[in-house]
Amino acid sequence: MVVMGLGLLSLLCLYILLAMFFDQGKLIRKNTLYRLSSKPSAIMLTFDDGPHPIWTPQLLEVLKRHDVPAVFFVVGSLAEKRPDLIRNMIEEGHTVGNHSYSHRPIWKLSKQQVCWEIETTERIISKAAGCSSMLFRPPKGFIRPSQKRLLEQMGYQTVTWSLSPKDWVGFSARYLVSTVLRRVRGGDIILFHDGGGVCSLTCGKRANTITAVERLIVELKRQGYHFESLKQNYARVKDDVGREQQV
Ligand SMILES: [Zn+2]
């Protein structure tokens, strides 16, 4: 019994270490938008797992202060509780994408369940924001190829990322900043979180993320980068994906 317990504990530790240091986004990039490849000086900031009543307003304040647009992939069950934050995002020039209703891993779900998760969230976003971006990011970073095709048939662009500093782990702001500055390239789509958490959908602390994002905005602008969201570039970005897939 003790040996079995130790074995399970080792497996759990291995899983956590892999999640902390291996970017599973690399496994699901095919046929998704993961870089803005035709814009060598552009960076796109994306935030998943909100809206959160504490962290999202603080983050919106930072983005407004520096006049930086971003893309928020919101969880439908959380957006339903705070439609005012969805409206704020749109009014302040950001784009709101769909991150499913329950944040369950969609690779485990049936076609019918996936459609329900996405359409329910879309109705919540559209009701709050008055518009739809038709952008989707898979919760937990996993999606089956057949589900990517389903999303495309539903009219969605699946968006993943090219750079993830793993802020959900709880790393310090200093570590997050140095990780991004060491690895950043023009065209990167960077994954951060304004909500979420390991124990529940809202338990995570995002103060380090917000501090890091502000420092990064200042430093990346100083280095000559500018920030884009997807709304104004959606058509062009789809062309980029086509070119990348042919390489
Ligand atoms: Zn998520």
XYZ file of N, CA and C and ligand atoms in Angstrom:
742
model
N 0.837 -1.225 0.000
C 0.000 0.000 0.000
C 0.869 1.272 0.000
N 1.909 1.226 0.891
C 2.813 2.385 0.992
C 3.572 2.578 -0.312
N 4.004 1.454 -0.911
C 4.752 1.514 -2.180
C 3.880 2.096 -3.282
N 2.598 1.653 -3.287
C 1.676 2.175 -4.311
C 1.465 3.683 -4.143
N 1.332 4.103 -2.884
C 1.157 5.532 -2.583
C 2.355 6.342 -3.041
N 3.559 5.793 -2.756
C 4.783 6.503 -3.168
C 4.875 6.593 -4.688
N 4.447 5.497 -5.351
C 4.457 5.485 -6.822
C 3.535 6.550 -7.384
N 2.340 6.664 -6.813
C 1.373 7.672 -7.287
C 1.895 9.083 -7.037
N 2.541 9.251 -5.860
C 3.104 10.564 -5.518
C 4.209 10.953 -6.513
N 5.041 9.962 -6.858
C 6.123 10.229 -7.825
C 5.540 10.628 -9.175
N 4.484 9.904 -9.581
C 3.850 10.223 -10.869
C 3.271 11.641 -10.851
N 2.655 11.996 -9.716
C 2.067 13.333 -9.582
C 3.159 14.405 -9.655
N 4.274 14.158 -8.951
C 5.394 15.124 -8.969
C 5.937 15.269 -10.385
N 6.057 14.128 -11.087
C 6.575 14.152 -12.461
C 5.649 14.969 -13.359
N 4.334 14.763 -13.176
C 3.349 15.496 -13.977
C 3.469 17.005 -13.722
N 3.596 17.384 -12.423
C 3.684 18.816 -12.084
C 4.965 19.419 -12.665
N 6.076 18.682 -12.545
C 7.341 19.202 -13.090
C 7.260 19.377 -14.607
N 6.657 18.379 -15.281
C 6.505 18.478 -16.743
C 5.645 19.685 -17.102
N 4.526 19.858 -16.376
C 3.625 20.985 -16.658
C 4.320 22.313 -16.422
N 5.217 22.344 -15.414
C 5.907 23.600 -15.091
C 6.938 23.979 -16.144
N 7.619 22.991 -16.696
C 8.767 23.333 -17.539
C 8.631 22.912 -18.998
N 7.616 22.118 -19.342
C 7.428 21.772 -20.753
C 6.195 22.497 -21.278
N 6.346 23.157 -22.406
C 5.226 23.911 -22.966
C 4.400 22.997 -23.863
N 3.265 22.514 -23.332
C 2.441 21.588 -24.108
C 1.791 22.260 -25.306
N 1.829 23.610 -25.333
C 1.284 24.343 -26.469
C 1.950 23.944 -27.781
N 3.225 23.502 -27.677
C 3.956 23.091 -28.888
C 3.293 21.879 -29.542
N 2.606 21.073 -28.745
C 1.996 19.845 -29.269
C 0.697 20.110 -30.043
N 0.102 21.279 -29.823
C -1.223 21.514 -30.424
C -1.215 22.668 -31.426
N -0.010 23.149 -31.810
C 0.068 24.329 -32.675
C -0.460 24.101 -34.097
N -0.295 22.890 -34.594
C -0.624 22.625 -35.999
C -2.067 23.049 -36.304
N -2.210 23.790 -37.402
C -3.529 24.287 -37.824
C -4.165 25.247 -36.817
N -3.333 25.909 -36.027
C -3.854 26.965 -35.149
C -3.040 28.234 -35.416
N -3.533 29.340 -34.914
C -2.754 30.579 -34.979
C -1.910 30.657 -33.719
N -0.585 30.605 -33.867
C 0.265 30.677 -32.668
C 1.319 31.772 -32.760
N 1.461 32.416 -33.936
C 2.378 33.545 -34.084
C 1.780 34.538 -35.063
N 2.177 35.819 -34.923
C 1.844 36.813 -35.940
C 3.092 36.926 -36.818
N 3.271 35.968 -37.685
C 4.584 35.815 -38.318
C 4.961 36.928 -39.286
N 4.002 37.656 -39.832
C 4.380 38.667 -40.826
C 4.718 40.015 -40.193
N 4.682 40.094 -38.876
C 4.955 41.372 -38.195
C 6.116 41.193 -37.215
N 7.348 41.446 -37.671
C 8.497 41.168 -36.810
C 8.606 42.054 -35.581
N 7.866 43.166 -35.533
C 7.968 44.002 -34.325
C 6.705 43.921 -33.464
N 5.770 43.027 -33.842
C 4.503 42.944 -33.090
C 4.557 41.863 -32.004
N 3.909 42.164 -30.902
C 3.727 41.193 -29.813
C 2.234 41.178 -29.488
N 1.688 39.999 -29.227
C 0.287 39.948 -28.798
C 0.217 39.347 -27.391
N -0.365 40.123 -26.485
C -0.569 39.635 -25.117
C -1.936 38.970 -25.036
N -1.978 37.772 -24.476
C -3.268 37.085 -24.300
C -3.405 36.662 -22.841
N -4.626 36.735 -22.342
C -4.896 36.408 -20.944
C -6.045 35.408 -20.872
N -5.797 34.278 -20.204
C -6.794 33.217 -20.107
C -7.406 33.156 -18.704
N -8.553 32.487 -18.641
C -9.151 32.006 -17.373
C -9.883 33.059 -16.555
N -10.033 34.281 -17.070
C -10.834 35.282 -16.378
C -12.257 35.254 -16.914
N -13.090 36.259 -16.606
C -12.669 37.417 -15.810
C -12.679 37.108 -14.320
N -11.726 37.714 -13.602
C -11.626 37.551 -12.160
C -11.952 38.890 -11.497
N -12.756 38.865 -10.418
C -13.204 40.141 -9.837
C -12.079 41.023 -9.292
N -10.959 40.410 -8.897
C -9.841 41.211 -8.347
C -8.794 41.509 -9.414
N -8.320 40.469 -10.086
C -7.151 40.627 -10.963
C -7.486 41.271 -12.300
N -8.633 40.952 -12.867
C -8.935 41.503 -14.199
C -9.023 43.037 -14.189
N -9.726 43.667 -13.223
C -9.744 45.141 -13.221
C -8.347 45.747 -13.072
N -7.493 45.117 -12.244
C -6.130 45.650 -12.075
C -5.332 45.559 -13.373
N -5.522 44.435 -14.066
C -4.818 44.252 -15.334
C -5.323 45.243 -16.384
N -6.644 45.427 -16.432
C -7.214 46.387 -17.400
C -6.646 47.789 -17.144
N -6.452 48.124 -15.901
C -5.899 49.433 -15.546
C -4.475 49.584 -16.101
N -3.677 48.549 -15.940
C -2.287 48.578 -16.457
C -2.291 48.731 -17.973
N -3.137 47.953 -18.651
C -3.175 48.007 -20.120
C -3.637 49.378 -20.589
N -4.611 49.951 -19.866
C -5.106 51.284 -20.242
C -4.015 52.342 -20.048
N -3.295 52.228 -18.943
C -2.232 53.204 -18.632
C -1.178 53.237 -19.736
N -0.916 52.086 -20.350
C 0.138 52.022 -21.373
C -0.438 51.937 -22.789
N -1.760 52.077 -22.902
C -2.421 52.064 -24.204
C -2.063 50.804 -25.016
N -2.205 49.654 -24.367
C -1.843 48.379 -24.999
C -3.100 47.505 -25.147
N -3.398 47.052 -26.371
C -4.543 46.151 -26.560
C -4.135 44.701 -26.293
N -5.110 43.894 -25.886
C -4.816 42.485 -25.602
C -6.013 41.632 -26.000
N -5.820 40.319 -25.928
C -6.928 39.394 -26.178
C -7.195 38.613 -24.886
N -8.444 38.629 -24.436
C -8.847 37.897 -23.232
C -9.660 36.675 -23.644
N -9.158 35.488 -23.309
C -9.933 34.263 -23.558
C -10.665 33.919 -22.268
N -11.960 34.237 -22.255
C -12.714 34.166 -21.003
C -13.457 32.834 -20.851
N -13.645 32.441 -19.599
C -14.415 31.240 -19.263
C -15.882 31.654 -19.124
N -16.763 30.965 -19.852
C -18.170 31.377 -19.897
C -18.833 31.457 -18.527
N -18.543 30.463 -17.646
C -19.212 30.445 -16.330
C -18.773 31.629 -15.469
N -17.580 32.167 -15.725
C -17.108 33.344 -14.976
C -17.614 34.628 -15.641
N -17.617 34.643 -16.958
C -18.108 35.825 -17.701
C -19.579 36.083 -17.400
N -20.314 34.992 -17.175
C -21.736 35.084 -16.865
C -21.965 35.888 -15.573
N -21.016 35.743 -14.621
C -21.153 36.436 -13.330
C -20.706 37.885 -13.399
N -19.790 38.216 -14.349
C -19.271 39.578 -14.433
C -19.332 40.122 -15.868
N -20.547 40.281 -16.403
C -20.636 40.831 -17.774
C -20.081 42.249 -17.865
N -20.071 42.968 -16.723
C -19.518 44.337 -16.727
C -18.036 44.326 -17.110
N -17.295 43.284 -16.669
C -15.871 43.226 -17.019
C -15.675 42.911 -18.504
N -16.571 42.126 -19.061
C -16.497 41.840 -20.508
C -16.748 43.139 -21.288
N -17.747 43.894 -20.836
C -18.034 45.190 -21.496
C -16.828 46.125 -21.381
N -16.194 46.159 -20.184
C -15.005 47.018 -20.010
C -13.907 46.641 -21.002
N -13.705 45.344 -21.172
C -12.648 44.884 -22.102
C -12.904 45.446 -23.497
N -14.137 45.308 -23.949
C -14.470 45.758 -25.308
C -14.354 47.283 -25.402
N -14.895 47.989 -24.414
C -14.858 49.463 -24.449
C -13.429 49.990 -24.429
N -12.522 49.220 -23.826
C -11.128 49.686 -23.740
C -10.261 49.151 -24.874
N -10.903 48.600 -25.908
C -10.173 48.258 -27.136
C -9.596 46.860 -27.181
N -9.975 46.002 -26.251
C -9.457 44.634 -26.258
C -10.394 43.704 -27.026
N -9.902 42.506 -27.283
C -10.705 41.488 -27.956
C -11.040 40.393 -26.946
N -12.267 39.893 -27.025
C -12.688 38.834 -26.099
C -12.892 37.539 -26.871
N -12.139 36.519 -26.507
C -12.272 35.211 -27.142
C -12.912 34.203 -26.198
N -13.210 33.034 -26.739
C -13.968 31.980 -26.067
C -13.006 30.918 -25.511
N -13.140 30.619 -24.205
C -12.244 29.637 -23.571
C -13.064 28.508 -22.948
N -14.247 28.261 -23.536
C -15.221 27.239 -23.091
C -16.025 27.745 -21.897
N -17.076 27.020 -21.553
C -17.945 27.435 -20.435
C -17.423 26.944 -19.077
N -16.986 25.682 -19.033
C -16.649 25.090 -17.728
C -15.151 24.970 -17.495
N -14.350 25.163 -18.553
C -12.895 24.981 -18.499
C -12.521 23.505 -18.295
N -13.440 22.594 -18.643
C -13.064 21.175 -18.639
C -12.155 20.912 -19.840
N -11.215 19.951 -19.753
C -10.376 19.626 -20.917
C -11.251 19.132 -22.069
N -11.259 19.835 -23.204
C -12.236 19.463 -24.228
C -11.876 18.178 -24.971
N -10.603 17.746 -24.877
C -10.258 16.505 -25.578
C -11.019 15.311 -25.010
N -11.555 15.477 -23.782
C -12.308 14.373 -23.180
C -13.787 14.415 -23.569
N -14.217 15.499 -24.217
C -15.646 15.726 -24.418
C -16.138 15.217 -25.770
N -17.433 14.912 -25.837
C -18.042 14.501 -27.101
C -18.265 15.738 -27.974
N -18.568 15.495 -29.240
C -18.836 16.593 -30.176
C -19.985 17.467 -29.656
N -21.014 16.807 -29.162
C -22.183 17.531 -28.650
C -21.803 18.400 -27.441
N -20.964 17.851 -26.551
C -20.544 18.609 -25.369
C -19.667 19.803 -25.757
N -18.775 19.591 -26.733
C -17.904 20.690 -27.189
C -18.758 21.821 -27.758
N -19.729 21.471 -28.598
C -20.602 22.493 -29.191
C -21.337 23.264 -28.094
N -21.793 22.549 -27.069
C -22.524 23.216 -25.982
C -21.606 24.184 -25.240
N -20.397 23.730 -24.903
C -19.436 24.579 -24.183
C -19.173 25.877 -24.957
N -18.986 25.731 -26.259
C -18.581 26.886 -27.064
C -19.772 27.803 -27.341
N -20.895 27.212 -27.707
C -22.060 28.053 -28.057
C -22.634 28.757 -26.830
N -22.624 28.085 -25.685
C -23.128 28.733 -24.461
C -22.256 29.935 -24.106
N -20.949 29.741 -24.179
C -20.026 30.847 -23.873
C -20.182 31.980 -24.884
N -20.375 31.600 -26.144
C -20.511 32.633 -27.184
C -21.733 33.511 -26.919
N -22.815 32.874 -26.480
C -24.031 33.653 -26.178
C -23.773 34.620 -25.015
N -23.016 34.167 -24.016
C -22.723 35.021 -22.849
C -21.851 36.206 -23.267
N -20.832 35.930 -24.081
C -19.936 37.011 -24.539
C -20.730 37.994 -25.400
N -21.493 37.458 -26.338
C -22.225 38.340 -27.271
C -23.244 39.194 -26.525
N -23.898 38.611 -25.512
C -24.882 39.372 -24.745
C -24.203 40.514 -23.982
N -23.027 40.230 -23.414
C -22.330 41.258 -22.628
C -21.640 42.280 -23.525
N -21.008 41.791 -24.588
C -20.144 42.667 -25.383
C -20.840 43.239 -26.615
N -21.907 42.594 -27.043
C -22.584 43.070 -28.246
C -21.874 42.654 -29.521
N -20.834 41.827 -29.415
C -20.124 41.373 -30.620
C -19.398 40.063 -30.299
N -18.899 39.435 -31.338
C -18.190 38.168 -31.165
C -16.913 38.180 -31.984
N -15.844 37.685 -31.410
C -14.573 37.663 -32.161
C -14.396 36.350 -32.913
N -15.175 35.333 -32.566
C -15.047 33.989 -33.154
C -13.617 33.447 -33.022
N -13.028 33.726 -31.862
C -11.713 33.176 -31.538
C -11.890 32.172 -30.402
N -11.146 31.079 -30.457
C -11.258 30.054 -29.416
C -9.879 29.607 -28.967
N -9.733 29.439 -27.664
C -8.500 28.823 -27.142
C -8.905 27.636 -26.271
N -8.325 26.466 -26.528
C -8.728 25.259 -25.776
C -8.288 25.333 -24.323
N -9.198 25.039 -23.373
C -8.804 25.017 -21.966
C -7.787 23.930 -21.692
N -6.869 24.203 -20.772
C -5.788 23.280 -20.362
C -4.779 23.014 -21.488
N -4.960 23.662 -22.642
C -3.956 23.534 -23.695
C -3.964 22.219 -24.447
N -5.057 21.502 -24.436
C -5.119 20.261 -25.222
C -6.382 20.261 -26.082
N -6.251 19.766 -27.317
C -7.397 19.681 -28.222
C -7.080 18.609 -29.263
N -8.093 17.838 -29.645
C -7.872 16.798 -30.655
C -7.937 17.405 -32.059
N -7.213 16.847 -33.034
C -7.274 17.372 -34.409
C -8.708 17.434 -34.946
N -9.519 16.412 -34.622
C -10.904 16.419 -35.119
C -11.691 17.584 -34.514
N -11.326 17.984 -33.289
C -12.021 19.110 -32.652
C -11.593 20.441 -33.287
N -10.339 20.528 -33.744
C -9.910 21.740 -34.477
C -10.734 21.871 -35.758
N -10.949 20.736 -36.424
C -11.752 20.774 -37.659
C -13.189 21.174 -37.344
N -13.727 20.663 -36.246
C -15.095 21.016 -35.841
C -15.198 22.521 -35.599
N -14.210 23.068 -34.905
C -14.228 24.512 -34.617
C -14.172 25.326 -35.898
N -13.347 24.857 -36.832
C -13.242 25.568 -38.110
C -14.592 25.547 -38.824
N -15.251 24.391 -38.782
C -16.586 24.294 -39.405
C -17.582 25.223 -38.719
N -17.379 25.446 -37.418
C -18.278 26.341 -36.679
C -17.919 27.820 -36.911
N -16.834 28.050 -37.652
C -16.446 29.429 -37.981
C -15.436 30.034 -37.029
N -14.785 29.187 -36.209
C -13.827 29.697 -35.229
C -12.380 29.604 -35.717
N -11.583 30.579 -35.276
C -10.135 30.508 -35.402
C -9.605 30.022 -34.046
N -8.909 28.885 -34.038
C -8.291 28.421 -32.792
C -6.951 29.121 -32.616
N -6.779 29.734 -31.460
C -5.558 30.504 -31.182
C -4.793 29.807 -30.066
N -3.524 29.491 -30.301
C -2.685 28.945 -29.222
C -1.633 30.007 -28.872
N -0.374 29.658 -28.716
C 0.624 30.657 -28.318
C 2.009 30.182 -28.722
N 2.954 31.127 -28.759
C 4.337 30.762 -29.063
C 5.241 30.927 -27.848
N 4.764 31.621 -26.824
C 5.602 31.851 -25.642
C 4.739 31.808 -24.381
N 5.103 30.930 -23.454
C 4.364 30.823 -22.187
C 5.350 30.845 -21.028
N 5.341 31.930 -20.243
C 6.247 31.968 -19.078
C 5.709 31.193 -17.877
N 4.558 30.515 -18.058
C 3.980 29.666 -17.009
C 3.660 30.464 -15.748
N 2.977 31.578 -15.893
C 2.656 32.409 -14.723
C 1.713 31.697 -13.755
N 0.944 30.713 -14.245
C -0.003 29.998 -13.380
C 0.687 29.235 -12.260
N 1.997 28.937 -12.450
C 2.728 28.192 -11.424
C 2.911 29.049 -10.166
N 2.938 30.381 -10.345
C 3.156 31.271 -9.198
C 4.567 31.807 -9.129
N 5.285 31.770 -10.275
C 6.639 32.313 -10.305
C 6.631 33.802 -9.956
N 7.768 34.327 -9.501
C 7.862 35.750 -9.154
C 7.776 36.603 -10.413
N 7.434 37.870 -10.215
C 7.367 38.797 -11.355
C 8.734 38.890 -12.029
N 9.782 38.899 -11.210
C 11.144 39.001 -11.764
C 11.449 37.813 -12.684
N 11.072 36.618 -12.248
C 11.309 35.418 -13.060
C 10.501 35.484 -14.363
N 9.242 35.923 -14.264
C 8.385 36.003 -15.465
C 8.976 36.981 -16.474
N 9.431 38.142 -15.971
C 10.006 39.158 -16.868
C 11.264 38.613 -17.529
N 12.151 38.017 -16.744
C 13.418 37.551 -17.332
C 13.168 36.409 -18.313
N 12.188 35.548 -18.026
C 11.886 34.432 -18.948
C 11.403 34.974 -20.292
N 10.486 35.941 -20.243
C 9.956 36.487 -21.504
C 11.054 37.234 -22.256
N 11.830 38.069 -21.562
C 12.849 38.864 -22.266
C 13.930 37.973 -22.878
N 14.184 36.837 -22.250
C 15.209 35.922 -22.783
C 14.725 35.219 -24.050
N 13.405 34.979 -24.126
C 12.907 34.123 -25.217
C 12.102 34.861 -26.281
N 11.776 36.134 -26.048
C 10.822 36.808 -26.939
C 11.383 37.007 -28.353
N 10.478 36.851 -29.326
C 10.790 37.153 -30.734
C 9.611 37.914 -31.304
N 9.887 38.735 -32.317
C 8.803 39.476 -32.956
C 7.733 38.520 -33.471
N 6.469 38.894 -33.300
C 5.375 38.037 -33.759
C 4.876 37.097 -32.682
N 5.520 37.109 -31.516
C 5.111 36.166 -30.465
C 3.690 36.444 -29.958
N 2.969 35.373 -29.714
C 1.705 35.429 -28.974
C 2.030 34.878 -27.581
N 1.903 35.751 -26.572
C 2.335 35.370 -25.217
C 1.121 34.995 -24.371
N 1.237 33.880 -23.671
C 0.152 33.384 -22.818
C 0.371 33.779 -21.358
N -0.567 34.563 -20.837
C -0.624 34.859 -19.403
C -2.019 34.469 -18.902
N -2.247 34.664 -17.603
C -3.551 34.355 -17.001
C -3.988 35.500 -16.100
N -5.249 35.945 -16.272
C -5.794 36.953 -15.339
C -6.743 36.292 -14.344
N -6.898 34.979 -14.436
C -7.742 34.244 -13.499
C -7.218 32.822 -13.384
N -8.091 31.908 -12.974
C -7.712 30.503 -12.879
C -6.979 30.200 -11.582
N -6.515 28.980 -11.478
C -5.801 28.557 -10.282
C -5.693 27.052 -10.259
N -4.756 26.529 -9.474
C -4.535 25.089 -9.438
C -5.684 24.384 -8.695
N -6.176 25.002 -7.602
C -7.192 24.319 -6.789
C -8.624 24.615 -7.248
N -8.858 25.775 -7.886
C -10.202 26.077 -8.396
C -10.061 27.112 -9.511
N -11.194 27.455 -10.139
C -11.153 28.386 -11.274
C -10.805 29.817 -10.854
N -10.869 30.102 -9.547
C -10.640 31.493 -9.120
C -9.610 31.640 -8.010
N -8.938 30.526 -7.612
C -8.076 30.612 -6.433
C -6.685 31.176 -6.712
N -6.289 31.278 -7.977
C -4.926 31.712 -8.298
C -4.678 33.169 -7.940
N -3.445 33.463 -7.530
C -3.035 34.850 -7.257
C -2.316 35.380 -8.496
N -2.770 36.510 -9.029
C -2.188 37.000 -10.274
C -1.443 38.330 -10.117
N -1.117 38.689 -8.873
C -0.399 39.948 -8.651
C 0.944 39.933 -9.379
N 1.653 38.788 -9.342
C 2.961 38.710 -10.015
C 2.808 38.879 -11.529
N 1.739 38.308 -12.069
C 1.494 38.442 -13.512
C 1.303 39.919 -13.873
N 0.504 40.612 -13.074
C 0.197 42.013 -13.389
C 1.451 42.882 -13.290
N 2.253 42.661 -12.252
C 3.516 43.407 -12.112
C 4.431 43.109 -13.300
N 4.531 41.832 -13.648
C 5.418 41.439 -14.753
C 4.951 42.036 -16.079
N 3.648 42.011 -16.305
C 3.126 42.531 -17.583
C 3.460 44.017 -17.717
N 3.313 44.770 -16.643
C 3.615 46.207 -16.743
C 5.107 46.416 -17.044
N 5.971 45.687 -16.346
C 7.426 45.840 -16.608
C 7.767 45.429 -18.042
N 7.122 44.367 -18.504
C 7.409 43.883 -19.867
C 6.940 44.878 -20.925
N 5.767 45.472 -20.701
C 5.270 46.442 -21.682
C 6.290 47.576 -21.855
N 6.769 48.101 -20.725
C 7.735 49.214 -20.768
C 9.008 48.769 -21.485
N 9.548 47.619 -21.118
C 10.820 47.175 -21.677
C 10.693 46.784 -23.158
N 9.602 46.104 -23.501
C 9.455 45.669 -24.902
C 9.223 46.867 -25.818
N 8.485 47.875 -25.330
C 8.329 49.100 -26.132
C 9.694 49.766 -26.314
N 10.493 49.797 -25.243
C 11.833 50.404 -25.329
C 12.693 49.676 -26.371
N 12.478 48.378 -26.511
C 13.255 47.588 -27.483
C 12.695 47.694 -28.907
N 11.605 48.449 -29.081
C 11.080 48.673 -30.430
C 9.889 47.818 -30.817
N 9.381 47.014 -29.890
C 8.190 46.209 -30.182
C 6.933 47.060 -30.007
N 5.866 46.670 -30.682
C 4.563 47.263 -30.410
C 3.560 46.123 -30.166
N 2.403 46.493 -29.615
C 1.434 45.476 -29.199
C 0.199 45.506 -30.086
N -0.244 44.330 -30.474
C -1.446 44.217 -31.310
C -2.416 43.228 -30.666
N -3.713 43.457 -30.945
C -4.678 42.409 -30.595
C -5.125 41.794 -31.919
N -6.111 40.936 -31.911
C -6.448 40.255 -33.162
C -7.533 40.926 -33.980
N -8.323 41.739 -33.331
C -9.514 42.252 -34.015
C -9.193 42.942 -35.337
N -8.226 43.860 -35.276
C -7.962 44.666 -36.467
C -7.156 43.907 -37.512
N -6.615 42.738 -37.142
C -5.737 42.012 -38.062
C -6.247 40.617 -38.405
N -7.463 40.359 -38.067
C -7.954 38.988 -38.149
C -7.797 38.379 -39.557
N -8.202 39.131 -40.576
C -8.125 38.580 -41.934
C -6.674 38.324 -42.339
N -5.798 39.300 -42.023
C -4.403 39.140 -42.409
C -3.759 37.961 -41.673
N -4.088 37.834 -40.421
C -3.528 36.764 -39.620
C -3.914 35.395 -40.165
N -5.110 35.260 -40.660
C -5.533 33.978 -41.230
C -4.673 33.628 -42.440
N -4.274 34.663 -43.222
C -3.379 34.405 -44.342
C -2.038 33.860 -43.842
N -1.546 34.467 -42.752
C -0.269 34.034 -42.182
C -0.298 32.552 -41.831
N -1.402 32.124 -41.253
C -1.509 30.721 -40.842
C -1.378 29.827 -42.068
N -2.042 30.219 -43.129
C -1.965 29.426 -44.354
C -0.535 29.288 -44.838
N 0.200 30.393 -44.792
C 1.589 30.344 -45.266
C 2.437 29.445 -44.359
N 2.225 29.549 -43.057
C 3.028 28.741 -42.140
C 2.763 27.247 -42.348
N 1.519 26.932 -42.632
C 1.188 25.517 -42.786
C 1.834 24.903 -44.030
N 2.092 25.779 -45.041
C 2.657 25.238 -46.282
C 4.154 24.952 -46.159
N 4.819 25.595 -45.154
C 6.269 25.437 -45.035
C 6.601 23.998 -44.648
Zn -7.415 28.074 -19.257
